[in-house]
XYZ file of C-alpha atoms in Angstrom:
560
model
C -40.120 11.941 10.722
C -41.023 10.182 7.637
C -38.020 8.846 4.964
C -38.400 10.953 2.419
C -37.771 8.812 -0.660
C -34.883 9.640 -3.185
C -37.253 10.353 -6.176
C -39.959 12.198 -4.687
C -38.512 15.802 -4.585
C -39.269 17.722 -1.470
C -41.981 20.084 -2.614
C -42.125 21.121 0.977
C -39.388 23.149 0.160
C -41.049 25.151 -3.023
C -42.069 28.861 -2.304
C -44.049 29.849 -5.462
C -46.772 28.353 -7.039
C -45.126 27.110 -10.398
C -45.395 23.264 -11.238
C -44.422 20.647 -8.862
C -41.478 19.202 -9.760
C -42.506 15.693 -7.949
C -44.568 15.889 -11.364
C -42.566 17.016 -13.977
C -41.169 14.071 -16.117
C -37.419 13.619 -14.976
C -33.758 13.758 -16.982
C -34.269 10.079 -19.231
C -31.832 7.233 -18.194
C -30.650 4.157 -19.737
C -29.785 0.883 -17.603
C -26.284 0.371 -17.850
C -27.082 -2.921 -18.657
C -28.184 -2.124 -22.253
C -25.323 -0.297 -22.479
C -23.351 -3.599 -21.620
C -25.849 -5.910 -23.675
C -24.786 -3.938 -27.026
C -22.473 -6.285 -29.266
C -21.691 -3.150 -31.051
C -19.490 -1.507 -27.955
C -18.157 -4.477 -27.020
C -18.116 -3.503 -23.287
C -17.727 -5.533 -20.250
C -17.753 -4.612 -16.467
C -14.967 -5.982 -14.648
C -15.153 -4.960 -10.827
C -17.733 -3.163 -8.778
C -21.396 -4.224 -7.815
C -23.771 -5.842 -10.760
C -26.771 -3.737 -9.951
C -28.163 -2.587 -12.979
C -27.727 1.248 -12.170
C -29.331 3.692 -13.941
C -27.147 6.078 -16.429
C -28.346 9.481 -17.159
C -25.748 11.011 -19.291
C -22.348 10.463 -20.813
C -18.605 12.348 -20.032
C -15.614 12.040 -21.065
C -12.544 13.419 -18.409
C -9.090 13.380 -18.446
C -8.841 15.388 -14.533
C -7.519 13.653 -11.705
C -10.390 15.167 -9.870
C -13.495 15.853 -11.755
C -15.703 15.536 -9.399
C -16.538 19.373 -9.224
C -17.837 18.779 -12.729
C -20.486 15.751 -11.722
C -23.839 16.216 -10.711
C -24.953 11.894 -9.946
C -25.914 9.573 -12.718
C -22.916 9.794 -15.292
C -20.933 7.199 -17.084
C -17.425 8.913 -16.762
C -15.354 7.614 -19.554
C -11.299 8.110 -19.309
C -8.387 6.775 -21.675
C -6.051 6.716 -17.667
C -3.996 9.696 -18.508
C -4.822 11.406 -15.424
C -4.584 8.580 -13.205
C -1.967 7.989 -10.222
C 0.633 6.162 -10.347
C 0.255 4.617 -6.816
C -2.353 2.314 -5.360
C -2.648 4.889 -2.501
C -3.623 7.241 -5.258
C -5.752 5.166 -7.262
C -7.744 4.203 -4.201
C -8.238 7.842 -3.238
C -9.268 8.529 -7.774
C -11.642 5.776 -7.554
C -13.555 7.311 -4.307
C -13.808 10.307 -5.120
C -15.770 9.620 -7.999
C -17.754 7.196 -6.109
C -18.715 9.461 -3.404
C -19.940 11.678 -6.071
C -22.804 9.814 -7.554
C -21.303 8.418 -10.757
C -23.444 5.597 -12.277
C -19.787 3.538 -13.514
C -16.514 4.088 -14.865
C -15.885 3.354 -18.178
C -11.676 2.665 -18.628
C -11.040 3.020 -22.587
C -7.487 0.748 -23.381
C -4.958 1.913 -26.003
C -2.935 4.452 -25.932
C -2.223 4.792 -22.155
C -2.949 0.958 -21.068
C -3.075 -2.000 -22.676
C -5.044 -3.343 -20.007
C -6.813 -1.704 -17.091
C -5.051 -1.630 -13.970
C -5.210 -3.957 -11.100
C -5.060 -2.012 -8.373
C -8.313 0.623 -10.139
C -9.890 -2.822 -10.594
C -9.576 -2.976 -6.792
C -10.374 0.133 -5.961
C -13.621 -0.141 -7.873
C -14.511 -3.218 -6.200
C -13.397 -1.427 -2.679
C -15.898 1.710 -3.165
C -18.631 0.077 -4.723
C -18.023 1.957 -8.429
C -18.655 -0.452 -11.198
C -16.163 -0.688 -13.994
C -16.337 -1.169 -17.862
C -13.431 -2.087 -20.157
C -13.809 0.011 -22.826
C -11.779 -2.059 -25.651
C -9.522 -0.697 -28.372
C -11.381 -0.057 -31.354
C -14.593 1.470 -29.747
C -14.271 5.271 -29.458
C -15.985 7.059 -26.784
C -18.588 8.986 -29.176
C -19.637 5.973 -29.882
C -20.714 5.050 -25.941
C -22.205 8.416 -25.597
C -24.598 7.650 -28.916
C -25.816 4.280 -27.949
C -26.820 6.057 -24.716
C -28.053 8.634 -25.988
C -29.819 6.482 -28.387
C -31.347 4.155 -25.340
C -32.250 7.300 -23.674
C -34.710 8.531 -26.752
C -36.202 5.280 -26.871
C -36.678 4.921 -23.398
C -38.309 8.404 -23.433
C -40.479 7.411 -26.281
C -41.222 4.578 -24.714
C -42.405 6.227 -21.394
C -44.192 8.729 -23.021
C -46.518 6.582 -24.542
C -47.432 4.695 -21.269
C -48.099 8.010 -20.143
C -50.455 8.699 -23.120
C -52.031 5.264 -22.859
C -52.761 5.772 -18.972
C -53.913 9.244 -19.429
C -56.334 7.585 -21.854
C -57.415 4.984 -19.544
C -57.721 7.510 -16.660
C -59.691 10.101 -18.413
C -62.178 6.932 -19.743
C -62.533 6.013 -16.113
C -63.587 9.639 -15.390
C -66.698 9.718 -17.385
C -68.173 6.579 -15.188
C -71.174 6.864 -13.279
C -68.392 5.522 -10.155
C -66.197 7.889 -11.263
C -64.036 8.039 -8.064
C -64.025 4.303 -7.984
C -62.646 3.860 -11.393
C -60.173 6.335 -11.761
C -58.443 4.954 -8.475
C -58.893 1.210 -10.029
C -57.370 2.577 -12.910
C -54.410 4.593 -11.209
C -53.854 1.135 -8.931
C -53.330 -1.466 -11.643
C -51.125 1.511 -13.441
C -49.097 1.754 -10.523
C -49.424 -2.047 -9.222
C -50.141 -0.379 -6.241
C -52.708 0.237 -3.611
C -54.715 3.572 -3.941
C -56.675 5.577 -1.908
C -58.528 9.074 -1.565
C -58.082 10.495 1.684
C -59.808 13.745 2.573
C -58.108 16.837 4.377
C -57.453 15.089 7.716
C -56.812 11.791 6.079
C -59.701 9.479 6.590
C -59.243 7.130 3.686
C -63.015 7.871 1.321
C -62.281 5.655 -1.481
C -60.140 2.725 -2.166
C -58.978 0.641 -5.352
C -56.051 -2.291 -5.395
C -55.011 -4.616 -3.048
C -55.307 -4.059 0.601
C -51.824 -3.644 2.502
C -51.399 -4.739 5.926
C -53.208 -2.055 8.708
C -50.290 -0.769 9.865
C -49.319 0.730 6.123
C -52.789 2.692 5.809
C -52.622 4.163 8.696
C -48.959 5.007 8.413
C -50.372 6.532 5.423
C -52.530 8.491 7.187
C -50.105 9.582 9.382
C -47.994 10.830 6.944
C -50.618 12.698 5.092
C -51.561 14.296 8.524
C -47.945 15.719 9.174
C -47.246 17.314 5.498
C -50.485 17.689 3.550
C -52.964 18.420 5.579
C -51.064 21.591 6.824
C -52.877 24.258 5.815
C -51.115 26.903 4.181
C -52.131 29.561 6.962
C -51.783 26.865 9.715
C -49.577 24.262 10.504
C -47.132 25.264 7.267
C -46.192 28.126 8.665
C -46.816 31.432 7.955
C -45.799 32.304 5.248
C -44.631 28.817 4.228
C -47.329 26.825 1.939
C -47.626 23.153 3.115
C -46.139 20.424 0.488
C -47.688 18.909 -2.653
C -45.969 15.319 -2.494
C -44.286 13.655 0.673
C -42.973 9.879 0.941
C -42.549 7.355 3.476
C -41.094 4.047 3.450
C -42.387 0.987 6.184
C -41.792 -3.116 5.899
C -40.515 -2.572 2.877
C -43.693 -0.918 1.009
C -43.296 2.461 -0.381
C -46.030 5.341 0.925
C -46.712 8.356 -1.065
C -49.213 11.376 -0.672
C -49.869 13.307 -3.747
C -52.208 16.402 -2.672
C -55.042 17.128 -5.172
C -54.448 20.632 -6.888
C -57.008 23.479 -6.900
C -57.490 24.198 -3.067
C -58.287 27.065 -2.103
C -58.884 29.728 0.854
C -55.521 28.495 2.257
C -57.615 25.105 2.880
C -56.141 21.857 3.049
C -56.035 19.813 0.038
C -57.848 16.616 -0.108
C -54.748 13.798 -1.630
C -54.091 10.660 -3.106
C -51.681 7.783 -0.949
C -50.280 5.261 -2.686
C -48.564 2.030 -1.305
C -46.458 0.093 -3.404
C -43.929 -2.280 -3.147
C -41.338 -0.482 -5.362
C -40.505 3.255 -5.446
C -42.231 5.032 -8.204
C -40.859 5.960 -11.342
C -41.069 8.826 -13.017
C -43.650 7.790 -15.505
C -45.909 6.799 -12.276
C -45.471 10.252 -11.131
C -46.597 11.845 -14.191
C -49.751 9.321 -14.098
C -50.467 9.935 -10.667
C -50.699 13.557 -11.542
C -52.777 13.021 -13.966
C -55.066 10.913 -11.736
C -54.577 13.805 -9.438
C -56.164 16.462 -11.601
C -59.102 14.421 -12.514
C -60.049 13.505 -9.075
C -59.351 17.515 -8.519
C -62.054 18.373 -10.814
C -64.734 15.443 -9.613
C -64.582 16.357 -6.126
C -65.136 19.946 -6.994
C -68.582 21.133 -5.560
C -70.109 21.754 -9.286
C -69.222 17.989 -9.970
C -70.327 16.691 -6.826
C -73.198 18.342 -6.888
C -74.335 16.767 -10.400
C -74.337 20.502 -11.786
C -74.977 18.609 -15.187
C -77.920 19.966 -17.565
C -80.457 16.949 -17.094
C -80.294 17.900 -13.080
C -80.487 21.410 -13.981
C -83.366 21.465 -16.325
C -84.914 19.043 -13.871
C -84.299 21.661 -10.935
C -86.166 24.670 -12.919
C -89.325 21.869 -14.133
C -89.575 20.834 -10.026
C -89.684 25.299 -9.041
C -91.878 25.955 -12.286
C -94.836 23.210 -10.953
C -93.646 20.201 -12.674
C -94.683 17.020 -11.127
C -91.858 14.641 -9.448
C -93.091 12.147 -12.289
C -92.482 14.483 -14.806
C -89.065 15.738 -13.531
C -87.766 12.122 -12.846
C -88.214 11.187 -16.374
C -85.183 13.524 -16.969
C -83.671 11.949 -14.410
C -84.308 8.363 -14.496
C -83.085 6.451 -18.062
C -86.825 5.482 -19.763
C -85.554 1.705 -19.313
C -87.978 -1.107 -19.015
C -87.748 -2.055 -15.147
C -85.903 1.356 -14.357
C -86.740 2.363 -10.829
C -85.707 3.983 -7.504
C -84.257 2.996 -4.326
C -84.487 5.712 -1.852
C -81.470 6.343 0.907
C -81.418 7.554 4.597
C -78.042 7.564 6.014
C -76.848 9.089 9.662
C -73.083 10.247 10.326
C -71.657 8.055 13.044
C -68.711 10.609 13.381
C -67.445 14.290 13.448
C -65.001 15.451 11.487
C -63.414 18.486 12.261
C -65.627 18.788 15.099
C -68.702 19.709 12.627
C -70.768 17.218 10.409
C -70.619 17.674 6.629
C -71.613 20.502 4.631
C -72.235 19.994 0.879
C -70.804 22.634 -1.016
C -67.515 23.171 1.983
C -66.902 19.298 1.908
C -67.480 18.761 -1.685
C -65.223 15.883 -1.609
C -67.134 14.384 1.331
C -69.977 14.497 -1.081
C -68.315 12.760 -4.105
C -66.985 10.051 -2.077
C -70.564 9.497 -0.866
C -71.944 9.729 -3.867
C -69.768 7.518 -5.258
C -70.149 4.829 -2.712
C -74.096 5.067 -3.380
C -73.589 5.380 -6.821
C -75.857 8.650 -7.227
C -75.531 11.306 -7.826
C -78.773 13.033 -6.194
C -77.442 13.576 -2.692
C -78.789 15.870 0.095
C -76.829 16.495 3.025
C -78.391 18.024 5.853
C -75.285 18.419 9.025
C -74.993 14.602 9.639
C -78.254 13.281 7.733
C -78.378 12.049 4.506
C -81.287 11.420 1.447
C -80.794 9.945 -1.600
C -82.036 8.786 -4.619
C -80.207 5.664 -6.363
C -81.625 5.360 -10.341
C -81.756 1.191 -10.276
C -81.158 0.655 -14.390
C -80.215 -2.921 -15.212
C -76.476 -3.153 -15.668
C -76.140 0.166 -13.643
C -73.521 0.406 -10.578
C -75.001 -0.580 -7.503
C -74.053 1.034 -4.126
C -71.651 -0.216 -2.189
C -72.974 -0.006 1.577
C -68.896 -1.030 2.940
C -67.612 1.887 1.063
C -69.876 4.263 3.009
C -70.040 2.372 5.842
C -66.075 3.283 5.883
C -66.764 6.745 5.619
C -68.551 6.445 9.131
C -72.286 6.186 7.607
C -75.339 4.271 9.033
C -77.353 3.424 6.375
C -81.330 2.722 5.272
C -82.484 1.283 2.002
C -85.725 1.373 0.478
C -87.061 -1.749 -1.720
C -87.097 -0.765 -5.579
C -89.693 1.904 -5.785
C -91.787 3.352 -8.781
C -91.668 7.029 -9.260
C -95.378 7.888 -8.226
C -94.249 5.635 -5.038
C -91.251 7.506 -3.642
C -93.248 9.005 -0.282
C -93.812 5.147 0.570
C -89.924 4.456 -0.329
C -88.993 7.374 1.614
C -90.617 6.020 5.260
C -88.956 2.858 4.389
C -85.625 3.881 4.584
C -86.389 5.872 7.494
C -87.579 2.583 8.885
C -84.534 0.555 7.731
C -82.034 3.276 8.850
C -83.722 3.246 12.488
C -83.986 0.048 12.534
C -80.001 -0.423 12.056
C -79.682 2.533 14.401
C -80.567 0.527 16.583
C -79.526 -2.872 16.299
C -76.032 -1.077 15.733
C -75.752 -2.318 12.258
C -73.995 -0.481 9.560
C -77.053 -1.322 6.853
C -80.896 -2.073 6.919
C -82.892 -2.686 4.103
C -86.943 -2.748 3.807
C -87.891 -6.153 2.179
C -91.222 -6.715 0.531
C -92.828 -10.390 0.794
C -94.119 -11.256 -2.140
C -96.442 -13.773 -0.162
C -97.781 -12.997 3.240
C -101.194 -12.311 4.777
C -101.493 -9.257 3.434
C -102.427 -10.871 -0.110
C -105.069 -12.821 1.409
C -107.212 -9.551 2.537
C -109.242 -7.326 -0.267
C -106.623 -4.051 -0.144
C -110.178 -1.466 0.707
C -110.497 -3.503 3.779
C -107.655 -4.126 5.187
C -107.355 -0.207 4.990
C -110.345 1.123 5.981
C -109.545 -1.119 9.077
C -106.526 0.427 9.403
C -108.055 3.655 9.833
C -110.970 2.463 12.025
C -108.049 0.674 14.137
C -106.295 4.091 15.074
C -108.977 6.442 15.043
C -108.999 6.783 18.721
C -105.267 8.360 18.295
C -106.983 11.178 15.656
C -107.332 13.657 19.009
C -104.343 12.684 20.859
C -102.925 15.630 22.671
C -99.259 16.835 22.353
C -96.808 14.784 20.655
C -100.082 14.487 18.765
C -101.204 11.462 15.962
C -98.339 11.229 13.726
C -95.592 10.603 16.799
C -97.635 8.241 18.540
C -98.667 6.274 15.107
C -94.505 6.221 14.526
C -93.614 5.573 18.035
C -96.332 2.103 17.941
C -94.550 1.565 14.584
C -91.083 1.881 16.032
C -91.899 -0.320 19.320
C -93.541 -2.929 17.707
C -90.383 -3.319 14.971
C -88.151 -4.004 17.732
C -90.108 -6.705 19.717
C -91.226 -4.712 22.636
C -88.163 -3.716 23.292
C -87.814 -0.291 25.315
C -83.864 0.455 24.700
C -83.544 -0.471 20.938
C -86.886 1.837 20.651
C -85.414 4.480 22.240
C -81.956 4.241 20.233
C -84.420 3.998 16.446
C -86.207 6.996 17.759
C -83.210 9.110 19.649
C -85.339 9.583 22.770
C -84.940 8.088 26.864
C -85.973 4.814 27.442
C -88.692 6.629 30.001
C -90.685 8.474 27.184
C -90.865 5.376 24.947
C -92.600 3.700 27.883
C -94.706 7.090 28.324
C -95.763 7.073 24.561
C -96.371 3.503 24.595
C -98.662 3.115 27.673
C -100.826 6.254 26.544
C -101.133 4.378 23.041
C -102.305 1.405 24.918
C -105.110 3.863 26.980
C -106.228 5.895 23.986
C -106.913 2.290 22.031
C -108.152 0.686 25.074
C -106.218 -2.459 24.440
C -103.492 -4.716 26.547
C -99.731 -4.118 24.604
C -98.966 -6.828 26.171
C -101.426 -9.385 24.128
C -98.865 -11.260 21.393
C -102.612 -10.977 19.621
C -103.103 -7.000 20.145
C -99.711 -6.811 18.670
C -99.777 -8.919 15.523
C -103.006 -7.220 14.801
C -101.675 -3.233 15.241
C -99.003 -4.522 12.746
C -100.905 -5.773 10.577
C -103.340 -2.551 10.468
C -99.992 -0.335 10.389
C -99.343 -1.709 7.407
C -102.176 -0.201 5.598
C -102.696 2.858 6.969
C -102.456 5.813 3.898
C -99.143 6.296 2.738
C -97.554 2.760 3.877
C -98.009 0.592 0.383
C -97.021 1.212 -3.596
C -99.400 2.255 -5.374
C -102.108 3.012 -2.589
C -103.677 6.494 -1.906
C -100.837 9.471 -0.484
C -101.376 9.960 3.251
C -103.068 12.992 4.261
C -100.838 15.474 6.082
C -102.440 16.109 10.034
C -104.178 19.202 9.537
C -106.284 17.214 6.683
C -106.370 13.922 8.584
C -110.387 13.216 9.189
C -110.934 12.458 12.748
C -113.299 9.507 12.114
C -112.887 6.521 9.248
């Protein structure tokens, strides 16, 4: 079970729905060494350890036991009247208050002593209490207001790095990598590494410094055992599953904060956190904040770009608007502004299902914000995007989605009037990686080639003469064949990698092939036959920028 650290309260334990207290800023506290630093009070610790404890409040006792009166953190001030007179008594004074959290002991001299006892000076140094001499001349109040004083200030002082990181978080928010930078934000806050994990704790986004392996995935480990238990599952019933758990591991501290708003009893999505100190309370407080704000960009509206450029764009698209006409509301009018279309495959199940866009909404936004788009369409465990290219733009990040157990395919920079031809390019590029079990391929236009050499109405009314004994093919029919030479010829001749690209047996590649070769009458085989069918691939309708659209097979003339 994990460690649960000292100052992350066990929300496991709450039973309402009121505010976590793992987030509500905690009692102020001073460092007792300000309280020793002050030339004012004149104080000076004589016995006990010189860690610079933290002191929450102030008390003044005259009870040989007033430890029912403690609750952890105090400077207990006394004059000695109630002490023992023994060492055996002393000893057992000086515990006592020890065992019950007090931050020191401050021993005030004049009346009762002129000098603080030996044998309480051991004592402290026996049980680990530290001791102040309080001298003659400073009264008591006057402790009490300098740390009361320190405390204020100290408050102040936290509550304006809260401000200034809730400013810095929120400005992060409004990024087009909005996920990206508010955990870049929350990590150099927190000098800390930062991740989002989703319900079952596969980490989606990261920011910071990497740990060591074994801390991320105790991380996920931890997030699996308290967060994501659903309310009406592993919780209990009845029992709601906690809001903040810790864990501590080779000396780096692990936090989970879950992301608020869940709902339908469904696990909550969460931030982990490794650092190499515990957290304060300030970093709690921004870590909410953080918490909230990724809360609100994972939701499905946000994910979804429910903004009203995508909307009005929607209703143009249904009313009869032209894709040039709607992606001018989508697509900054920037010189060189262009698109880069996405196909992506998920290499892995989650939950036994692939991803659904508006039940995995955070799925979405972590994909999104690894492609830097936010025109996504998920269909089960297929992906199509469009990434806006603008100059000075964020640019995807093919790792980040990679991590999130995506193959991807990337289109060269495409013009809007182009985006068919971009579209069987990353098709291409995403088989083509498929199959050469690569996380990313990308279509590359060469700028010189053989291509330029041949007048473009030639080289395509070749390309239709070429393949116009395929026009009357029988079942799979013109376009499957057409793909299938396509496919075979990208990967060298090679039936496996063929078969992987196109998801069928090895056997029905060779099938498709050898019919191709009979219905063109030529030999596969021929290096020559084969640079030439490339070649006339190339150009067939549909296949370069700014050439005519293909026809779809119903209109597809059976003769050049």
């Amino acid at each position: 079970m994990p460690s649960v650290d000292s100052s992350v309260p066990r929300p496991a334990d709450r039973t309402g729905d009121g505010p976590d207290i793992a987030n509500t800023p905690s009692v102020p506290s001073v460092p007792l060494s300000v309280l020793l630093a002050d030339p004012a009070l004149g104080l000076r610790q004589i016995a006990g350890p010189r860690e610079d404890r933290p002191v929450s409040t102030t008390g003044v006792t005259e009870l040989e036991d007033p430890t029912p009166y403690l609750i952890g953190g105090e400077l207990l001030l006394t004059a000695g009247v109630p002490l023992p007179k023994t060492p055996e008594g002393i000893d057992a004074y000086a515990g006592r208050i020890a065992r019950a959290g007090a931050s020191a002991l401050g021993f005030g001299l004049v009346p009762v002593y002129d000098e603080v006892p030996a044998a309480l000076v051991e004592a402290c140094d026996r049980h680990g209490l530290p001791l102040l001499r309080v001298p003659d001349g400073t009264p008591f109040v006057a402790v009490s207001r300098a740390a009361h004083a320190a405390m204020t200030e100290s408050r102040y002082r936290d509550l304006r790095r809260i401000s200034q990181a809730q400013g810095a978080l929120v400005t992060a928010a409004v990024r087009a990598d909005a996920l990206r930078s508010v955990l870049n934000r929350l990590a150099v806050q927190l000098d800390a590494w930062t991740v989002l994990l989703d319900p079952v704790g596969n980490e989606l986004v990261a920011a910071g410094v990497r740990p060591d392996p074994a801390a991320p995935e105790r991380l996920r480990a931890l997030m699996a055992r308290t967060i994501a238990q659903t309310r009406d599952g592993g919780a209990g019933r009845g029992r709601i599953a906690p809001t903040t758990a810790a864990d501590h591991h080779g000396g780096l501290h692990l936090t989970v904060h879950a992301l608020p708003g869940a709902e339908g009893g469904a696990a909550p999505p969460a931030i982990g956190v490794v650092a190499g100190t515990a957290p304060t309370a300030v970093q709690h407080s921004v870590t909410a904040v953080a918490a909230v704000l990724l809360s609100l960009l994972t939701s499905p509206r946000h994910a979804l770009g429910g903004d009203s450029q995508s909307s009005a764009a929607l209703v143009r698209l249904m009313l009869g608007g032209s894709p040039r006409e709607v992606a001018s509301l989508l697509l900054p009018a920037t010189p060189g502004a262009c698109w880069v279309v996405v196909r992506g495959r998920l290499g892995r199940q989650r939950s036994g299902r692939g991803l659904d866009a508006g039940e995995d909404a955070v799925q979405l936004a972590a994909l999104g914000t690894a492609l830097a788009t936010p025109y996504l369409d998920l269909r089960e465990r297929d992906v199509y995007a469009l990434v806006p290219v603008t100059p000075g733009a964020p640019t995807p990040d093919p790792a980040a989605a990679h991590r999130l157990g995506w193959t991807l395919g990337f289109s060269a920079p495409s013009a809007t009037a182009d985006l068919a031809v971009a579209a069987n390019q990353a098709e291409r590029a995403l088989r083509h990686a498929l199959a050469a079990g690569v996380p990313t391929g990308r279509h590359r236009e060469q700028d010189l080639s053989v291509h330029s050499l041949v007048p473009a109405a030639d080289a395509a009314a070749l390309a239709r003469a070429r393949f116009t004994a395929l026009a009357d093919a029988p079942s799979p029919g013109y376009d499957v064949l057409v793909e299938t030479l396509r496919t075979w010829l990208a990967h060298h001749g090679s039936w496996d990698r063929t078969a992987t690209a196109l998801g069928l047996h090895r056997n029905t590649v060779r099938q498709r092939v050898g019919r191709i070769g009979d219905l063109l009458d030529l030999d596969l085989g021929d290096a020559d036959v084969r640079m030439e069918l490339w070649f006339a691939l190339r150009w067939l309708p549909g296949e370069r920028p700014g050439a005519e659209p293909a026809d779809p097979p119903s209109a597809r003339p059976d003769a050049p």
